Coordinates of N, CA and C in Angstrom, one line a residue:
M166 N 0.8 -1.2 0.0 CA 0.0 0.0 0.0 C 0.9 1.3 0.0
P167 N 1.9 1.3 -0.8 CA 2.7 2.5 -0.8 C 2.0 3.8 -1.2
S168 N 1.1 3.7 -2.1 CA 0.3 4.8 -2.6 C -0.5 5.4 -1.4
D169 N -1.2 4.5 -0.6 CA -1.9 4.9 0.5 C -1.1 5.6 1.5
M170 N 0.1 5.1 1.8 CA 1.0 5.7 2.7 C 1.5 7.1 2.2
K171 N 1.8 7.1 0.9 CA 2.2 8.4 0.3 C 1.0 9.4 0.5
E172 N -0.2 9.0 0.2 CA -1.3 9.9 0.4 C -1.5 10.3 1.9
R173 N -1.3 9.5 2.7 CA -1.3 9.8 4.1 C -0.3 10.8 4.6
I174 N 0.9 10.6 4.1 CA 2.0 11.5 4.4 C 1.7 12.8 3.8
A175 N 1.3 12.8 2.5 CA 0.9 14.1 1.9 C -0.2 14.9 2.6
R176 N -1.2 14.2 3.0 CA -2.3 14.8 3.6 C -1.9 15.4 5.0
E177 N -1.0 14.7 5.7 CA -0.5 15.3 7.0 C 0.3 16.5 6.7
F178 N 1.1 16.5 5.7 CA 1.9 17.7 5.4 C 1.0 18.9 5.1
V179 N -0.1 18.7 4.4 CA -1.0 19.7 4.1 C -1.7 20.2 5.3
R180 N -2.1 19.3 6.2 CA -2.7 19.7 7.5 C -1.7 20.5 8.3
L181 N -0.6 20.1 8.4 CA 0.4 20.9 9.1 C 0.8 22.2 8.5
A182 N 0.7 22.2 7.2 CA 1.0 23.5 6.5 C -0.1 24.5 6.7
R183 N -1.3 24.0 6.8 CA -2.4 24.9 7.0 C -2.5 25.4 8.4
A184 N -1.9 24.7 9.3 CA -1.9 25.0 10.8 C -0.9 25.9 11.2
G185 N 0.3 26.0 10.5 CA 1.4 26.7 10.9 C 2.4 27.1 9.9
S186 N 3.6 27.5 10.2 CA 4.6 27.9 9.3 C 5.1 26.7 8.5
I187 N 5.2 26.8 7.2 CA 5.8 25.7 6.4 C 7.1 25.5 6.8
D188 N 7.9 26.6 7.0 CA 9.3 26.6 7.1 C 9.7 25.8 8.4
R189 N 8.7 25.7 9.3 CA 8.9 25.0 10.6 C 8.5 23.6 10.6
I190 N 7.9 23.1 9.4 CA 7.6 21.7 9.4 C 8.8 20.8 9.1
T191 N 8.9 19.7 9.8 CA 10.0 18.9 9.7 C 9.6 17.4 9.4
V192 N 10.5 16.6 8.9 CA 10.1 15.2 8.7 C 9.7 14.6 10.0
K193 N 10.3 15.0 11.1 CA 10.0 14.5 12.4 C 8.4 14.9 12.8
D194 N 8.1 16.1 12.3 CA 6.7 16.4 12.7 C 5.7 15.5 11.9
I195 N 6.0 15.2 10.7 CA 5.2 14.3 9.8 C 5.2 12.9 10.3
V196 N 6.4 12.4 10.7 CA 6.5 11.1 11.2 C 5.7 10.9 12.5
E197 N 5.8 11.9 13.3 CA 5.0 11.7 14.6 C 3.5 11.9 14.3
A198 N 3.1 12.7 13.5 CA 1.7 12.9 13.2 C 1.1 11.6 12.5
C199 N 1.9 11.0 11.7 CA 1.5 9.8 11.0 C 1.6 8.5 11.7
H200 N 2.4 8.6 12.8 CA 2.7 7.4 13.7 C 3.4 6.3 12.8
I201 N 4.5 6.9 12.1 CA 5.3 6.0 11.2 C 6.8 6.2 11.7
T202 N 7.7 5.5 11.1 CA 9.1 5.6 11.4 C 9.7 6.6 10.3
R203 N 10.8 7.2 10.7 CA 11.5 7.9 9.6 C 11.9 7.2 8.4
Q204 N 12.1 5.9 8.7 CA 12.6 5.0 7.6 C 11.4 4.9 6.5
T205 N 10.1 4.7 7.2 CA 8.9 4.7 6.3 C 8.7 6.0 5.4
F206 N 9.0 7.1 6.0 CA 8.9 8.3 5.4 C 9.9 8.4 4.2
Y207 N 11.2 8.1 4.5 CA 12.2 8.1 3.5 C 12.1 6.9 2.5
Y208 N 11.3 5.9 2.8 CA 11.1 4.9 1.8 C 10.2 5.4 0.6
H209 N 9.3 6.4 1.1 CA 8.3 7.0 0.1 C 8.7 8.3 -0.5
F210 N 9.5 9.1 0.3 CA 9.8 10.4 -0.1 C 11.3 10.7 0.2
R211 N 12.0 11.5 -0.7 CA 13.4 12.0 -0.4 C 13.4 13.0 0.7
D212 N 12.5 14.0 0.6 CA 12.4 15.1 1.5 C 11.1 15.7 1.4
L213 N 10.8 16.9 2.2 CA 9.6 17.6 2.2 C 9.1 18.1 0.7
L214 N 10.1 18.6 0.0 CA 9.9 19.1 -1.3 C 9.3 18.0 -2.2
D215 N 9.8 16.8 -2.0 CA 9.4 15.6 -2.8 C 7.9 15.3 -2.4
V216 N 7.5 15.6 -1.2 CA 6.1 15.4 -0.8 C 5.2 16.4 -1.5
I217 N 5.7 17.7 -1.6 CA 4.9 18.7 -2.3 C 4.8 18.4 -3.8
D218 N 5.9 18.0 -4.4 CA 6.0 17.6 -5.8 C 5.0 16.5 -6.1
W219 N 5.1 15.5 -5.3 CA 4.2 14.2 -5.5 C 2.7 14.8 -5.3
S220 N 2.4 15.6 -4.4 CA 1.1 16.0 -4.2 C 0.6 16.8 -5.3
L221 N 1.4 17.7 -5.9 CA 1.0 18.5 -7.0 C 0.8 17.7 -8.3
R222 N 1.7 16.7 -8.5 CA 1.4 15.8 -9.6 C 0.2 15.0 -9.5
R223 N -0.1 14.5 -8.3 CA -1.3 13.7 -8.1 C -2.5 14.5 -8.4
T224 N -2.5 15.8 -7.8 CA -3.6 16.8 -8.1 C -3.8 17.0 -9.6
V225 N -2.8 17.3 -10.2 CA -2.8 17.5 -11.8 C -3.4 16.4 -12.5
E226 N -3.0 15.1 -12.1 CA -3.5 13.9 -12.8 C -5.0 13.8 -12.5
E227 N -5.5 14.1 -11.3 CA -6.9 14.0 -11.0 C -7.7 15.1 -11.7
L228 N -7.1 16.3 -11.8 CA -7.7 17.4 -12.4 C -7.8 17.1 -13.9
A229 N -6.7 16.5 -14.5 CA -6.8 16.2 -15.9 C -7.9 15.3 -16.2
E230 N -8.0 14.2 -15.4 CA -9.1 13.3 -15.6 C -10.5 13.9 -15.6
K231 N -10.7 14.8 -14.7 CA -11.9 15.5 -14.6 C -12.1 16.4 -15.9
C232 N -11.1 17.2 -16.3 CA -11.2 18.0 -17.4 C -11.5 17.3 -18.7
L233 N -10.9 16.1 -18.9 CA -11.2 15.3 -20.1 C -12.7 14.9 -20.3
R234 N -13.4 15.0 -19.1 CA -14.8 14.6 -19.3 C -15.7 15.8 -19.6
L235 N -15.1 17.0 -19.7 CA -15.9 18.2 -20.0 C -15.8 18.5 -21.5
D236 N -16.9 19.2 -22.0 CA -17.0 19.4 -23.4 C -16.3 20.6 -24.0
S237 N -16.1 21.7 -23.3 CA -15.6 22.9 -23.9 C -14.3 23.3 -23.1
R238 N -13.5 24.0 -23.8 CA -12.3 24.6 -23.2 C -12.7 25.6 -22.1
Q239 N -13.7 26.2 -22.2 CA -14.2 27.2 -21.2 C -14.5 26.4 -19.9
Q240 N -15.2 25.3 -20.0 CA -15.5 24.5 -18.9 C -14.3 24.0 -18.2
V241 N -13.3 23.6 -19.0 CA -12.0 23.1 -18.5 C -11.3 24.1 -17.7
M242 N -11.2 25.4 -18.3 CA -10.6 26.5 -17.7 C -11.3 26.9 -16.3
E243 N -12.6 26.8 -16.3 CA -13.3 27.2 -15.2 C -13.1 26.1 -14.1
L244 N -13.1 24.9 -14.4 CA -12.7 23.9 -13.4 C -11.3 24.1 -12.9
F245 N -10.4 24.4 -13.7 CA -9.0 24.5 -13.3 C -8.9 25.7 -12.4
L246 N -9.5 26.8 -12.7 CA -9.5 28.0 -11.8 C -10.2 27.8 -10.6
T247 N -11.3 27.1 -10.6 CA -12.0 26.8 -9.4 C -11.1 26.1 -8.4
E248 N -10.5 25.1 -8.9 CA -9.5 24.2 -8.0 C -8.4 25.1 -7.5
A249 N -7.8 26.0 -8.4 CA -6.8 26.8 -7.9 C -7.2 27.7 -6.9
V250 N -8.4 28.3 -6.9 CA -9.0 29.2 -5.9 C -9.1 28.5 -4.6
Q251 N -9.6 27.3 -4.7 CA -9.7 26.5 -3.5 C -8.5 26.1 -2.8
A252 N -7.3 26.0 -3.5 CA -6.0 25.7 -2.9 C -5.3 27.0 -2.7
K253 N -5.9 28.2 -2.9 CA -5.1 29.4 -2.9 C -4.3 29.6 -1.5
D254 N -5.0 29.3 -0.4 CA -4.3 29.5 0.9 C -3.1 28.7 1.1
L255 N -3.2 27.5 0.7 CA -2.0 26.6 0.7 C -0.9 27.0 -0.2
I256 N -1.3 27.4 -1.5 CA -0.3 27.9 -2.4 C 0.4 29.2 -1.9
R257 N -0.4 30.0 -1.3 CA 0.1 31.3 -0.8 C 1.1 31.0 0.3
R258 N 0.7 30.1 1.2 CA 1.6 29.7 2.3 C 3.0 29.1 1.8
L259 N 2.9 28.3 0.8 CA 4.1 27.8 0.1 C 5.0 28.9 -0.5
L260 N 4.3 29.8 -1.1 CA 5.0 30.9 -1.8 C 5.6 31.8 -0.8
D261 N 5.1 31.9 0.4 CA 5.6 32.8 1.5 C 6.6 32.1 2.3
S262 N 7.0 30.9 2.0 CA 8.0 30.1 2.7 C 9.3 30.1 1.9
Q263 N 10.3 29.5 2.6 CA 11.7 29.4 2.0 C 11.6 28.5 0.7
L264 N 10.5 27.9 0.5 CA 10.3 27.0 -0.7 C 9.7 27.7 -1.9
R265 N 9.7 29.0 -1.9 CA 9.1 29.8 -2.9 C 9.6 29.4 -4.3
E266 N 10.8 29.5 -4.5 CA 11.5 29.2 -5.8 C 11.1 27.8 -6.4
Q267 N 11.2 26.8 -5.5 CA 10.8 25.5 -5.8 C 9.3 25.3 -6.0
T268 N 8.5 26.0 -5.3 CA 7.2 25.9 -5.4 C 6.7 26.6 -6.8
E269 N 7.3 27.7 -7.1 CA 7.0 28.3 -8.5 C 7.3 27.3 -9.6
R270 N 8.5 26.7 -9.5 CA 9.0 25.8 -10.5 C 7.9 24.6 -10.6
L271 N 7.6 24.1 -9.4 CA 6.6 22.9 -9.4 C 5.2 23.3 -10.0
L272 N 4.8 24.6 -9.7 CA 3.5 25.0 -10.2 C 3.5 25.0 -11.7
V273 N 4.7 25.6 -12.2 CA 4.8 25.7 -13.7 C 4.8 24.4 -14.3
E274 N 5.6 23.5 -13.8 CA 5.6 22.1 -14.2 C 4.3 21.4 -14.2
A275 N 3.6 21.6 -13.2 CA 2.2 21.0 -13.0 C 1.3 21.6 -14.0
V276 N 1.2 22.9 -14.2 CA 0.4 23.5 -15.2 C 0.8 23.1 -16.6
R277 N 2.1 23.0 -16.9 CA 2.5 22.5 -18.1 C 2.0 21.0 -18.4
T278 N 2.2 20.2 -17.5 CA 1.7 18.8 -17.5 C 0.2 18.8 -17.9
W279 N -0.5 19.6 -17.2 CA -1.9 19.7 -17.3 C -2.3 20.2 -18.8
L280 N -1.6 21.2 -19.2 CA -1.8 21.8 -20.5 C -1.4 20.8 -21.6
Q281 N -0.3 20.0 -21.4 CA 0.1 19.0 -22.4 C -0.9 18.0 -22.5
E282 N -1.5 17.5 -21.3 CA -2.5 16.4 -21.3 C -3.7 16.9 -22.1
M283 N -4.1 18.1 -21.8 CA -5.4 18.7 -22.6 C -5.0 18.7 -24.0
A284 N -3.9 19.2 -24.4 CA -3.5 19.3 -25.8 C -3.5 18.0 -26.5
D285 N -2.8 17.0 -25.9 CA -2.7 15.7 -26.4 C -4.1 15.0 -26.6
Q286 N -4.9 15.0 -25.6 CA -6.2 14.4 -25.6 C -7.1 15.0 -26.5
R287 N -7.0 16.3 -26.7 CA -8.0 17.1 -27.6 C -7.3 17.4 -29.0
E288 N -6.1 16.9 -29.2 CA -5.4 17.1 -30.4 C -5.4 18.6 -30.9
L289 N -5.0 19.4 -29.8 CA -4.9 20.9 -30.1 C -3.7 21.4 -30.8
L290 N -2.6 20.7 -30.6 CA -1.4 21.1 -31.2 C -0.9 20.3 -32.4
E291 N -1.7 19.5 -32.9 CA -1.3 18.5 -33.9 C -0.8 19.1 -35.3
D292 N -1.3 20.4 -35.5 CA -1.0 21.0 -36.8 C 0.2 22.1 -36.5
V293 N 0.9 21.9 -35.4 CA 2.0 22.8 -35.0 C 3.2 22.0 -35.0
S294 N 4.4 22.6 -35.3 CA 5.6 21.9 -35.2 C 5.9 21.5 -33.7
R295 N 6.8 20.5 -33.5 CA 7.1 20.1 -32.2 C 7.7 21.2 -31.4
A296 N 8.6 22.0 -32.0 CA 9.3 23.0 -31.4 C 8.4 24.2 -31.1
D297 N 7.5 24.5 -31.9 CA 6.4 25.5 -31.7 C 5.6 25.1 -30.5
A298 N 5.1 23.8 -30.6 CA 4.2 23.3 -29.6 C 4.9 23.5 -28.1
Q299 N 6.2 23.1 -28.1 CA 7.0 23.2 -26.8 C 7.0 24.7 -26.3
V300 N 7.2 25.6 -27.2 CA 7.3 27.1 -26.9 C 6.0 27.5 -26.4
A301 N 4.9 27.1 -27.1 CA 3.5 27.5 -26.7 C 3.1 26.9 -25.3
L302 N 3.5 25.7 -25.1 CA 3.2 25.1 -23.8 C 4.0 25.8 -22.7
D303 N 5.3 26.2 -22.9 CA 6.1 26.8 -21.9 C 5.4 28.2 -21.6
F304 N 5.1 29.0 -22.8 CA 4.6 30.3 -22.7 C 3.2 30.3 -21.9
Y305 N 2.3 29.4 -22.2 CA 1.0 29.3 -21.6 C 1.1 28.8 -20.1
S306 N 2.1 28.0 -19.8 CA 2.3 27.5 -18.5 C 2.7 28.7 -17.6
Y307 N 3.7 29.4 -18.0 CA 4.1 30.6 -17.2 C 3.0 31.6 -17.1
A308 N 2.3 31.9 -18.3 CA 1.2 32.8 -18.2 C 0.1 32.5 -17.2
V309 N -0.3 31.2 -17.3 CA -1.4 30.7 -16.4 C -1.0 30.8 -15.0
V310 N 0.3 30.4 -14.6 CA 0.7 30.5 -13.2 C 0.8 32.0 -12.8
G311 N 1.2 32.9 -13.6 CA 1.3 34.2 -13.3 C -0.1 34.8 -13.0
I312 N -1.1 34.4 -13.9 CA -2.4 34.9 -13.7 C -3.1 34.3 -12.4
L313 N -2.8 33.0 -12.2 CA -3.3 32.4 -11.0 C -2.7 33.1 -9.7
L314 N -1.5 33.5 -9.7 CA -0.9 34.2 -8.5 C -1.4 35.5 -8.4
E315 N -1.7 36.2 -9.5 CA -2.2 37.5 -9.4 C -3.7 37.6 -9.1
Y316 N -4.5 36.7 -9.7 CA -5.9 36.8 -9.5 C -6.7 35.9 -8.6
C317 N -6.1 34.7 -8.3 CA -6.9 33.9 -7.4 C -7.0 34.2 -5.9
G318 N -6.2 35.3 -5.5 CA -6.3 35.7 -4.2 C -7.4 36.8 -4.1
R319 N -7.9 37.3 -5.1 CA -8.8 38.4 -5.1 C -10.2 37.9 -4.4
P320 N -10.7 38.7 -3.6 CA -12.0 38.3 -2.9 C -13.1 38.1 -3.7
R321 N -13.4 38.8 -4.8 CA -14.6 38.5 -5.6 C -14.2 38.2 -7.0
L322 N -13.3 37.2 -7.1 CA -12.9 36.7 -8.5 C -14.0 36.1 -9.2
D323 N -14.4 36.6 -10.4 CA -15.3 36.0 -11.2 C -14.7 34.9 -12.1
V324 N -14.7 33.7 -11.6 CA -14.0 32.6 -12.2 C -14.4 32.4 -13.6
K325 N -15.8 32.5 -13.8 CA -16.4 32.3 -15.2 C -15.8 33.3 -16.2
R326 N -15.8 34.5 -15.7 CA -15.3 35.5 -16.6 C -13.8 35.4 -17.0
L327 N -13.0 35.2 -15.9 CA -11.5 34.9 -16.1 C -11.3 33.8 -17.0
A328 N -12.1 32.7 -16.8 CA -11.9 31.5 -17.6 C -12.2 31.8 -19.1
G329 N -13.2 32.6 -19.3 CA -13.6 33.0 -20.7 C -12.4 33.8 -21.3
Q330 N -11.9 34.7 -20.5 CA -10.8 35.6 -21.0 C -9.6 34.8 -21.4
L331 N -9.2 33.8 -20.4 CA -8.1 33.0 -20.7 C -8.4 32.1 -21.9
T332 N -9.5 31.6 -22.0 CA -9.8 30.7 -23.1 C -9.7 31.4 -24.5
R333 N -10.3 32.6 -24.5 CA -10.2 33.4 -25.7 C -8.8 33.8 -26.0
L334 N -8.0 34.1 -25.0 CA -6.7 34.4 -25.2 C -5.9 33.3 -25.8
M335 N -6.1 32.1 -25.2 CA -5.3 30.9 -25.7 C -5.9 30.4 -27.1
D336 N -7.2 30.8 -27.4 CA -7.6 30.4 -28.7 C -7.2 31.4 -29.8
G337 N -6.6 32.5 -29.3 CA -6.3 33.5 -30.4 C -7.4 34.4 -30.7
S338 N -8.5 34.4 -30.0 CA -9.7 35.2 -30.3 C -10.0 36.3 -29.3
F339 N -8.9 36.7 -28.6 CA -9.1 37.7 -27.6 C -9.1 39.0 -28.3
Q340 N -10.3 39.7 -28.2 CA -10.4 41.0 -28.7 C -11.2 41.8 -27.8
K341 N -11.1 43.1 -28.1 CA -11.8 44.0 -27.3 C -13.3 43.8 -27.5
E342 N -14.0 43.6 -26.4 CA -15.4 43.4 -26.5 C -16.1 44.8 -26.6
L343 N -17.0 45.0 -27.5 CA -17.7 46.2 -27.6 C -18.9 46.2 -26.6
E344 N -19.0 47.3 -25.8 CA -20.1 47.4 -25.0 C -21.1 48.4 -25.5
D345 N -22.3 48.1 -25.4 CA -23.3 49.1 -26.0 C -23.8 50.1 -24.9

């Protein structure tokens, strides 16, 4: 049951992260909270950053599965933004910690993986050269993470509107809307 133990360790890290300073969380804290040995922790993870990385990858996999069941890019972006808003407090805590640089890198990698999965499953980049597709994925990954960091903490974020804006931007149909 390694996956179950990994989930248990990751859940405990998240619980501890929400309760206090991430910079003060130690492997010892997690080991004690999970009632496991240090050896068990290190069997599953190299360090705390590995716990964060595994958790993000797992979340992205689950999110990609949900997104693939949706019909439109707008719905996919709405779901993605909704999930990000729900995780904003934990993300903010990670970014406010000494793990900021690693967290930013992991977020970009996670979003890139998600975008790659969406593009592959929906055959969105099949008419684009491999090199251009890689640049596009990198560009949109950094852009989406930047937007998430800027907008998701806003108190009255209109997820539907932002999802529409991002979808139009990514589709290349982002134009000034005329208001009557």
